[in-house]
Amino acid sequence: MQLRQPTTVTEAQECLAQGAVPVGGATLVWATWQRDGFPELAMSLRGLPEATAVEPESLGAAVVLHRIDDRVPEVLRRAAGSVGTGAVRRAATVGGNLAGSSLRCLLPAALVLDARATVLGPDRPYETDLAEVMAKRHLLLGLRWRTPVASGYRKQPAEAGGPPPLVVATAVHADGDGRHRLRVAVRDGYDVLSESAGCDAGADETLDALERTDIGALPDGARDMVREQVTDILGPLAGR
């Protein structure tokens, strides 16, 4: 297998045109390649500046999970820190987790940040939403978002090899008029849903509003975890 490491977007497009298979840390595909055979040409984005940024409002797709630190919002840092083992986090990338994994451990965090994705199209990079990235498996270059007022993340303990653990991610955003809105994302099994509600009236009214969305149809255990997380994140913001 020949591995290319483009350093510009133009070089990355040329690699794709030549049939290069994009790889991140290869943590999800290595066993398949060993069984079915390795591709003739592969491509890593770790030499591409657009794909390696770690900034307060952006994160590159080629960033390995253990590099995600307090430069990014808490919800994203904690989501990355909960993935697998230390060895996995030193190899697995943001792009591989979001676009190549059925677990998509970073997806709830990205959704509550209202993140937008930059992907590499056949002619140029362009920005799109996460739903399109998930549906079409685009080549992800990175994520961008606005810094939230506050964020949080909770993941149930789970045994290795068992079903995906329940995850609740939250973030509070302020609009131009000073009003606040809470975004909540829940991973229940392999499904991820995201809802939002105004939150200036306090936790009780916010939870009542969320109960009228699809979150109200979640199992009792998941709804309890949502209530706990919403109360935790809104409590310190009361009176601001």
PDB file of C-alpha atoms in Angstrom:
ATOM      1  CA  MET A   1       0.000   0.000   0.000  1.00  0.00           C
ATOM      2  CA  GLN A   2       1.301   3.429  -0.965  1.00  0.00           C
ATOM      3  CA  LEU A   3       0.412   6.223   1.485  1.00  0.00           C
ATOM      4  CA  ARG A   4       0.205   9.814   0.272  1.00  0.00           C
ATOM      5  CA  GLN A   5       0.322  12.767   2.647  1.00  0.00           C
ATOM      6  CA  PRO A   6      -0.817  15.885   0.770  1.00  0.00           C
ATOM      7  CA  THR A   7       0.116  19.269   2.215  1.00  0.00           C
ATOM      8  CA  THR A   8      -2.384  21.343   0.198  1.00  0.00           C
ATOM      9  CA  VAL A   9      -6.048  20.994  -0.695  1.00  0.00           C
ATOM     10  CA  THR A  10      -5.096  20.781  -4.383  1.00  0.00           C
ATOM     11  CA  GLU A  11      -2.802  17.831  -3.696  1.00  0.00           C
ATOM     12  CA  ALA A  12      -5.543  16.145  -1.666  1.00  0.00           C
ATOM     13  CA  GLN A  13      -7.989  16.540  -4.574  1.00  0.00           C
ATOM     14  CA  GLU A  14      -5.433  15.016  -6.934  1.00  0.00           C
ATOM     15  CA  CYS A  15      -5.028  12.035  -4.607  1.00  0.00           C
ATOM     16  CA  LEU A  16      -8.785  11.500  -4.505  1.00  0.00           C
ATOM     17  CA  ALA A  17      -8.951  11.718  -8.297  1.00  0.00           C
ATOM     18  CA  GLN A  18      -6.336   8.957  -8.440  1.00  0.00           C
ATOM     19  CA  GLY A  19      -8.504   6.727  -6.263  1.00  0.00           C
ATOM     20  CA  ALA A  20      -6.718   7.171  -2.944  1.00  0.00           C
ATOM     21  CA  VAL A  21      -8.617   5.798   0.054  1.00  0.00           C
ATOM     22  CA  PRO A  22      -8.752   8.376   2.881  1.00  0.00           C
ATOM     23  CA  VAL A  23      -7.504   7.051   6.223  1.00  0.00           C
ATOM     24  CA  GLY A  24      -7.181   8.598   9.634  1.00  0.00           C
ATOM     25  CA  GLY A  25      -5.684   6.491  12.359  1.00  0.00           C
ATOM     26  CA  ALA A  26      -6.939   3.349  10.564  1.00  0.00           C
ATOM     27  CA  THR A  27      -8.233   2.077  13.918  1.00  0.00           C
ATOM     28  CA  LEU A  28     -11.551   1.087  12.315  1.00  0.00           C
ATOM     29  CA  VAL A  29     -10.319  -0.408   9.040  1.00  0.00           C
ATOM     30  CA  TRP A  30      -7.076  -2.182   9.861  1.00  0.00           C
ATOM     31  CA  ALA A  31      -8.692  -5.523  10.672  1.00  0.00           C
ATOM     32  CA  THR A  32     -10.801  -5.342   7.495  1.00  0.00           C
ATOM     33  CA  TRP A  33      -7.723  -4.624   5.380  1.00  0.00           C
ATOM     34  CA  GLN A  34      -5.862  -7.528   6.945  1.00  0.00           C
ATOM     35  CA  ARG A  35      -8.767  -9.796   6.033  1.00  0.00           C
ATOM     36  CA  ASP A  36      -9.728  -8.425   2.607  1.00  0.00           C
ATOM     37  CA  GLY A  37      -6.504  -6.862   1.387  1.00  0.00           C
ATOM     38  CA  PHE A  38      -4.951  -3.417   1.584  1.00  0.00           C
ATOM     39  CA  PRO A  39      -5.809  -0.658  -0.911  1.00  0.00           C
ATOM     40  CA  GLU A  40      -3.145   0.162  -3.475  1.00  0.00           C
ATOM     41  CA  LEU A  41      -3.262   3.870  -2.642  1.00  0.00           C
ATOM     42  CA  ALA A  42      -4.239   5.556   0.620  1.00  0.00           C
ATOM     43  CA  MET A  43      -4.194   9.169   1.768  1.00  0.00           C
ATOM     44  CA  SER A  44      -3.658  10.758   5.188  1.00  0.00           C
ATOM     45  CA  LEU A  45      -4.609  14.381   5.892  1.00  0.00           C
ATOM     46  CA  ARG A  46      -2.098  14.799   8.715  1.00  0.00           C
ATOM     47  CA  GLY A  47       0.096  17.044   6.566  1.00  0.00           C
ATOM     48  CA  LEU A  48      -2.787  19.349   5.640  1.00  0.00           C
ATOM     49  CA  PRO A  49      -2.983  22.511   7.806  1.00  0.00           C
ATOM     50  CA  GLU A  50      -6.763  22.783   7.372  1.00  0.00           C
ATOM     51  CA  ALA A  51      -7.164  19.297   8.823  1.00  0.00           C
ATOM     52  CA  THR A  52      -4.822  19.617  11.808  1.00  0.00           C
ATOM     53  CA  ALA A  53      -6.061  22.778  13.553  1.00  0.00           C
ATOM     54  CA  VAL A  54      -7.022  22.744  17.248  1.00  0.00           C
ATOM     55  CA  GLU A  55      -8.543  26.133  18.042  1.00  0.00           C
ATOM     56  CA  PRO A  56     -11.296  27.567  20.291  1.00  0.00           C
ATOM     57  CA  GLU A  57     -13.793  27.509  17.427  1.00  0.00           C
ATOM     58  CA  SER A  58     -12.401  24.941  15.002  1.00  0.00           C
ATOM     59  CA  LEU A  59     -11.026  21.414  14.943  1.00  0.00           C
ATOM     60  CA  GLY A  60      -9.361  19.590  12.067  1.00  0.00           C
ATOM     61  CA  ALA A  61     -10.494  16.169  10.897  1.00  0.00           C
ATOM     62  CA  ALA A  62      -6.969  14.703  11.105  1.00  0.00           C
ATOM     63  CA  VAL A  63      -6.495  15.667  14.753  1.00  0.00           C
ATOM     64  CA  VAL A  64      -6.006  12.599  16.929  1.00  0.00           C
ATOM     65  CA  LEU A  65      -8.368  12.471  19.882  1.00  0.00           C
ATOM     66  CA  HIS A  66      -5.741  12.721  22.611  1.00  0.00           C
ATOM     67  CA  ARG A  67      -4.734  16.179  21.278  1.00  0.00           C
ATOM     68  CA  ILE A  68      -8.192  17.612  21.965  1.00  0.00           C
ATOM     69  CA  ASP A  69      -7.690  19.733  25.088  1.00  0.00           C
ATOM     70  CA  ASP A  70      -9.082  22.795  26.857  1.00  0.00           C
ATOM     71  CA  ARG A  71      -8.641  24.931  23.760  1.00  0.00           C
ATOM     72  CA  VAL A  72     -12.045  23.583  22.643  1.00  0.00           C
ATOM     73  CA  PRO A  73     -15.368  23.635  24.560  1.00  0.00           C
ATOM     74  CA  GLU A  74     -15.749  21.248  27.476  1.00  0.00           C
ATOM     75  CA  VAL A  75     -18.379  19.107  25.763  1.00  0.00           C
ATOM     76  CA  LEU A  76     -16.065  18.262  22.869  1.00  0.00           C
ATOM     77  CA  ARG A  77     -13.006  17.728  25.063  1.00  0.00           C
ATOM     78  CA  ARG A  78     -14.862  15.360  27.380  1.00  0.00           C
ATOM     79  CA  ALA A  79     -16.407  13.459  24.474  1.00  0.00           C
ATOM     80  CA  ALA A  80     -12.971  12.885  22.943  1.00  0.00           C
ATOM     81  CA  GLY A  81     -11.514  11.864  26.295  1.00  0.00           C
ATOM     82  CA  SER A  82     -14.184   9.184  26.755  1.00  0.00           C
ATOM     83  CA  VAL A  83     -13.400   7.296  23.537  1.00  0.00           C
ATOM     84  CA  GLY A  84     -11.760   3.908  23.943  1.00  0.00           C
ATOM     85  CA  THR A  85      -8.394   3.511  25.604  1.00  0.00           C
ATOM     86  CA  GLY A  86      -5.405   5.825  25.653  1.00  0.00           C
ATOM     87  CA  ALA A  87      -3.860   3.844  22.824  1.00  0.00           C
ATOM     88  CA  VAL A  88      -6.993   4.286  20.723  1.00  0.00           C
ATOM     89  CA  ARG A  89      -7.139   8.028  21.423  1.00  0.00           C
ATOM     90  CA  ARG A  90      -3.508   8.405  20.315  1.00  0.00           C
ATOM     91  CA  ALA A  91      -4.377   6.951  16.899  1.00  0.00           C
ATOM     92  CA  ALA A  92      -8.068   7.650  16.199  1.00  0.00           C
ATOM     93  CA  THR A  93      -8.941  10.905  14.445  1.00  0.00           C
ATOM     94  CA  VAL A  94     -11.863  13.308  14.522  1.00  0.00           C
ATOM     95  CA  GLY A  95     -12.786  12.515  10.927  1.00  0.00           C
ATOM     96  CA  GLY A  96     -12.586   8.776  11.444  1.00  0.00           C
ATOM     97  CA  ASN A  97     -14.821   8.962  14.495  1.00  0.00           C
ATOM     98  CA  LEU A  98     -17.474  11.111  12.847  1.00  0.00           C
ATOM     99  CA  ALA A  99     -17.484   9.754   9.309  1.00  0.00           C
ATOM    100  CA  GLY A 100     -16.140   6.243   9.687  1.00  0.00           C
ATOM    101  CA  SER A 101     -17.523   4.957  12.988  1.00  0.00           C
ATOM    102  CA  SER A 102     -20.986   3.593  13.701  1.00  0.00           C
ATOM    103  CA  LEU A 103     -20.625   4.820  17.304  1.00  0.00           C
ATOM    104  CA  ARG A 104     -19.818   8.432  16.326  1.00  0.00           C
ATOM    105  CA  CYS A 105     -18.836   9.313  19.872  1.00  0.00           C
ATOM    106  CA  LEU A 106     -18.086  12.950  18.933  1.00  0.00           C
ATOM    107  CA  LEU A 107     -21.388  13.503  17.125  1.00  0.00           C
ATOM    108  CA  PRO A 108     -23.541  14.512  20.136  1.00  0.00           C
ATOM    109  CA  ALA A 109     -20.919  17.090  21.145  1.00  0.00           C
ATOM    110  CA  ALA A 110     -20.677  18.465  17.608  1.00  0.00           C
ATOM    111  CA  LEU A 111     -24.463  18.702  17.346  1.00  0.00           C
ATOM    112  CA  VAL A 112     -24.938  20.722  20.530  1.00  0.00           C
ATOM    113  CA  LEU A 113     -22.181  23.083  19.393  1.00  0.00           C
ATOM    114  CA  ASP A 114     -24.232  23.544  16.194  1.00  0.00           C
ATOM    115  CA  ALA A 115     -21.011  22.760  14.352  1.00  0.00           C
ATOM    116  CA  ARG A 116     -20.654  23.141  10.618  1.00  0.00           C
ATOM    117  CA  ALA A 117     -18.442  20.802   8.605  1.00  0.00           C
ATOM    118  CA  THR A 118     -15.916  21.731   5.933  1.00  0.00           C
ATOM    119  CA  VAL A 119     -15.648  18.910   3.410  1.00  0.00           C
ATOM    120  CA  LEU A 120     -13.538  18.364   0.314  1.00  0.00           C
ATOM    121  CA  GLY A 121     -15.707  18.283  -2.778  1.00  0.00           C
ATOM    122  CA  PRO A 122     -14.541  17.278  -6.268  1.00  0.00           C
ATOM    123  CA  ASP A 123     -13.869  20.905  -7.211  1.00  0.00           C
ATOM    124  CA  ARG A 124     -13.295  22.769  -3.936  1.00  0.00           C
ATOM    125  CA  PRO A 125     -13.809  22.618  -0.182  1.00  0.00           C
ATOM    126  CA  TYR A 126     -17.244  23.726   0.976  1.00  0.00           C
ATOM    127  CA  GLU A 127     -19.231  24.011   4.184  1.00  0.00           C
ATOM    128  CA  THR A 128     -22.218  21.831   4.967  1.00  0.00           C
ATOM    129  CA  ASP A 129     -24.133  20.455   7.925  1.00  0.00           C
ATOM    130  CA  LEU A 130     -23.340  17.326   9.886  1.00  0.00           C
ATOM    131  CA  ALA A 131     -26.361  15.462   8.550  1.00  0.00           C
ATOM    132  CA  GLU A 132     -24.932  15.586   5.027  1.00  0.00           C
ATOM    133  CA  VAL A 133     -21.541  14.396   6.248  1.00  0.00           C
ATOM    134  CA  MET A 134     -23.134  11.424   8.015  1.00  0.00           C
ATOM    135  CA  ALA A 135     -25.390  10.519   5.095  1.00  0.00           C
ATOM    136  CA  LYS A 136     -22.892  10.881   2.256  1.00  0.00           C
ATOM    137  CA  ARG A 137     -19.593  10.030   3.988  1.00  0.00           C
ATOM    138  CA  HIS A 138     -17.861  13.110   2.604  1.00  0.00           C
ATOM    139  CA  LEU A 139     -14.155  13.623   3.157  1.00  0.00           C
ATOM    140  CA  LEU A 140     -14.196  15.806   6.252  1.00  0.00           C
ATOM    141  CA  LEU A 141     -11.560  18.523   6.582  1.00  0.00           C
ATOM    142  CA  GLY A 142     -12.746  20.048   9.851  1.00  0.00           C
ATOM    143  CA  LEU A 143     -15.463  21.492  12.078  1.00  0.00           C
ATOM    144  CA  ARG A 144     -16.326  25.071  13.007  1.00  0.00           C
ATOM    145  CA  TRP A 145     -18.689  26.408  15.688  1.00  0.00           C
ATOM    146  CA  ARG A 146     -19.420  29.442  17.849  1.00  0.00           C
ATOM    147  CA  THR A 147     -18.147  29.337  21.421  1.00  0.00           C
ATOM    148  CA  PRO A 148     -21.041  28.413  23.741  1.00  0.00           C
ATOM    149  CA  VAL A 149     -21.827  30.122  27.038  1.00  0.00           C
ATOM    150  CA  ALA A 150     -21.502  26.737  28.746  1.00  0.00           C
ATOM    151  CA  SER A 151     -21.440  23.071  27.794  1.00  0.00           C
ATOM    152  CA  GLY A 152     -21.478  19.659  29.409  1.00  0.00           C
ATOM    153  CA  TYR A 153     -21.203  15.974  28.668  1.00  0.00           C
ATOM    154  CA  ARG A 154     -22.226  12.804  30.445  1.00  0.00           C
ATOM    155  CA  LYS A 155     -21.640   9.203  29.385  1.00  0.00           C
ATOM    156  CA  GLN A 156     -22.882   6.135  31.197  1.00  0.00           C
ATOM    157  CA  PRO A 157     -20.303   3.522  32.183  1.00  0.00           C
ATOM    158  CA  ALA A 158     -20.242   0.524  29.859  1.00  0.00           C
ATOM    159  CA  GLU A 159     -18.348  -2.701  29.425  1.00  0.00           C
ATOM    160  CA  ALA A 160     -15.987  -3.026  26.474  1.00  0.00           C
ATOM    161  CA  GLY A 161     -17.630  -4.879  23.613  1.00  0.00           C
ATOM    162  CA  GLY A 162     -21.126  -4.264  24.946  1.00  0.00           C
ATOM    163  CA  PRO A 163     -23.882  -2.041  23.545  1.00  0.00           C
ATOM    164  CA  PRO A 164     -23.096   1.657  23.043  1.00  0.00           C
ATOM    165  CA  PRO A 165     -23.435   3.540  26.337  1.00  0.00           C
ATOM    166  CA  LEU A 166     -25.991   6.299  26.733  1.00  0.00           C
ATOM    167  CA  VAL A 167     -24.588   9.784  26.097  1.00  0.00           C
ATOM    168  CA  VAL A 168     -26.095  13.204  26.827  1.00  0.00           C
ATOM    169  CA  ALA A 169     -24.377  16.351  25.525  1.00  0.00           C
ATOM    170  CA  THR A 170     -25.536  19.903  26.222  1.00  0.00           C
ATOM    171  CA  ALA A 171     -24.545  23.443  25.278  1.00  0.00           C
ATOM    172  CA  VAL A 172     -26.034  26.876  25.940  1.00  0.00           C
ATOM    173  CA  HIS A 173     -25.753  29.497  23.207  1.00  0.00           C
ATOM    174  CA  ALA A 174     -26.500  33.227  23.300  1.00  0.00           C
ATOM    175  CA  ASP A 175     -28.087  35.038  20.364  1.00  0.00           C
ATOM    176  CA  GLY A 176     -27.512  38.629  19.327  1.00  0.00           C
ATOM    177  CA  ASP A 177     -30.265  39.902  21.630  1.00  0.00           C
ATOM    178  CA  GLY A 178     -28.854  38.229  24.716  1.00  0.00           C
ATOM    179  CA  ARG A 179     -31.387  35.398  24.827  1.00  0.00           C
ATOM    180  CA  HIS A 180     -30.115  31.909  25.570  1.00  0.00           C
ATOM    181  CA  ARG A 181     -30.950  28.614  23.953  1.00  0.00           C
ATOM    182  CA  LEU A 182     -30.050  25.141  25.140  1.00  0.00           C
ATOM    183  CA  ARG A 183     -29.157  22.413  22.692  1.00  0.00           C
ATOM    184  CA  VAL A 184     -29.322  18.785  23.839  1.00  0.00           C
ATOM    185  CA  ALA A 185     -28.121  15.694  21.957  1.00  0.00           C
ATOM    186  CA  VAL A 186     -28.674  12.124  23.114  1.00  0.00           C
ATOM    187  CA  ARG A 187     -27.059   8.954  21.832  1.00  0.00           C
ATOM    188  CA  ASP A 188     -29.314   6.049  22.733  1.00  0.00           C
ATOM    189  CA  GLY A 189     -27.920   2.867  21.224  1.00  0.00           C
ATOM    190  CA  TYR A 190     -26.687   3.748  17.749  1.00  0.00           C
ATOM    191  CA  ASP A 191     -29.274   6.516  17.300  1.00  0.00           C
ATOM    192  CA  VAL A 192     -28.515  10.170  17.976  1.00  0.00           C
ATOM    193  CA  LEU A 193     -31.210  12.813  18.308  1.00  0.00           C
ATOM    194  CA  SER A 194     -30.816  16.541  18.889  1.00  0.00           C
ATOM    195  CA  GLU A 195     -33.328  19.097  20.151  1.00  0.00           C
ATOM    196  CA  SER A 196     -33.239  22.638  21.500  1.00  0.00           C
ATOM    197  CA  ALA A 197     -35.288  24.958  23.707  1.00  0.00           C
ATOM    198  CA  GLY A 198     -35.102  28.476  25.097  1.00  0.00           C
ATOM    199  CA  CYS A 199     -33.626  28.349  28.572  1.00  0.00           C
ATOM    200  CA  ASP A 200     -33.858  31.839  30.082  1.00  0.00           C
ATOM    201  CA  ALA A 201     -36.875  30.848  32.208  1.00  0.00           C
ATOM    202  CA  GLY A 202     -34.907  28.218  34.114  1.00  0.00           C
ATOM    203  CA  ALA A 203     -34.392  24.474  34.167  1.00  0.00           C
ATOM    204  CA  ASP A 204     -37.990  23.428  34.908  1.00  0.00           C
ATOM    205  CA  GLU A 205     -39.534  25.295  31.995  1.00  0.00           C
ATOM    206  CA  THR A 206     -36.701  24.238  29.699  1.00  0.00           C
ATOM    207  CA  LEU A 207     -37.254  20.596  30.608  1.00  0.00           C
ATOM    208  CA  ASP A 208     -41.000  20.964  30.045  1.00  0.00           C
ATOM    209  CA  ALA A 209     -40.266  22.312  26.561  1.00  0.00           C
ATOM    210  CA  LEU A 210     -37.868  19.465  25.809  1.00  0.00           C
ATOM    211  CA  GLU A 211     -40.471  16.918  26.931  1.00  0.00           C
ATOM    212  CA  ARG A 212     -42.675  18.138  24.062  1.00  0.00           C
ATOM    213  CA  THR A 213     -39.965  17.183  21.562  1.00  0.00           C
ATOM    214  CA  ASP A 214     -38.646  13.742  20.596  1.00  0.00           C
ATOM    215  CA  ILE A 215     -36.675  13.715  23.845  1.00  0.00           C
ATOM    216  CA  GLY A 216     -39.989  13.123  25.620  1.00  0.00           C
ATOM    217  CA  ALA A 217     -40.260   9.761  23.834  1.00  0.00           C
ATOM    218  CA  LEU A 218     -36.916   8.462  25.107  1.00  0.00           C
ATOM    219  CA  PRO A 219     -36.811   5.641  27.686  1.00  0.00           C
ATOM    220  CA  ASP A 220     -37.109   6.724  31.319  1.00  0.00           C
ATOM    221  CA  GLY A 221     -33.398   6.194  32.050  1.00  0.00           C
ATOM    222  CA  ALA A 222     -32.360   8.434  29.171  1.00  0.00           C
ATOM    223  CA  ARG A 223     -34.862  11.135  30.151  1.00  0.00           C
ATOM    224  CA  ASP A 224     -33.586  11.033  33.744  1.00  0.00           C
ATOM    225  CA  MET A 225     -30.048  11.586  32.495  1.00  0.00           C
ATOM    226  CA  VAL A 226     -31.223  14.495  30.331  1.00  0.00           C
ATOM    227  CA  ARG A 227     -32.946  16.077  33.342  1.00  0.00           C
ATOM    228  CA  GLU A 228     -29.801  15.749  35.462  1.00  0.00           C
ATOM    229  CA  GLN A 229     -27.555  17.189  32.785  1.00  0.00           C
ATOM    230  CA  VAL A 230     -29.897  20.094  31.963  1.00  0.00           C
ATOM    231  CA  THR A 231     -30.238  20.983  35.648  1.00  0.00           C
ATOM    232  CA  ASP A 232     -26.459  20.862  36.103  1.00  0.00           C
ATOM    233  CA  ILE A 233     -25.688  23.134  33.169  1.00  0.00           C
ATOM    234  CA  LEU A 234     -28.462  25.691  33.755  1.00  0.00           C
ATOM    235  CA  GLY A 235     -28.064  25.981  37.519  1.00  0.00           C
ATOM    236  CA  PRO A 236     -24.876  28.127  37.439  1.00  0.00           C
ATOM    237  CA  LEU A 237     -26.402  30.340  34.710  1.00  0.00           C
ATOM    238  CA  ALA A 238     -29.489  31.318  36.733  1.00  0.00           C
ATOM    239  CA  GLY A 239     -29.714  35.075  37.154  1.00  0.00           C
ATOM    240  CA  ARG A 240     -27.122  35.931  34.520  1.00  0.00           C
TER     241      ARG A 240
END
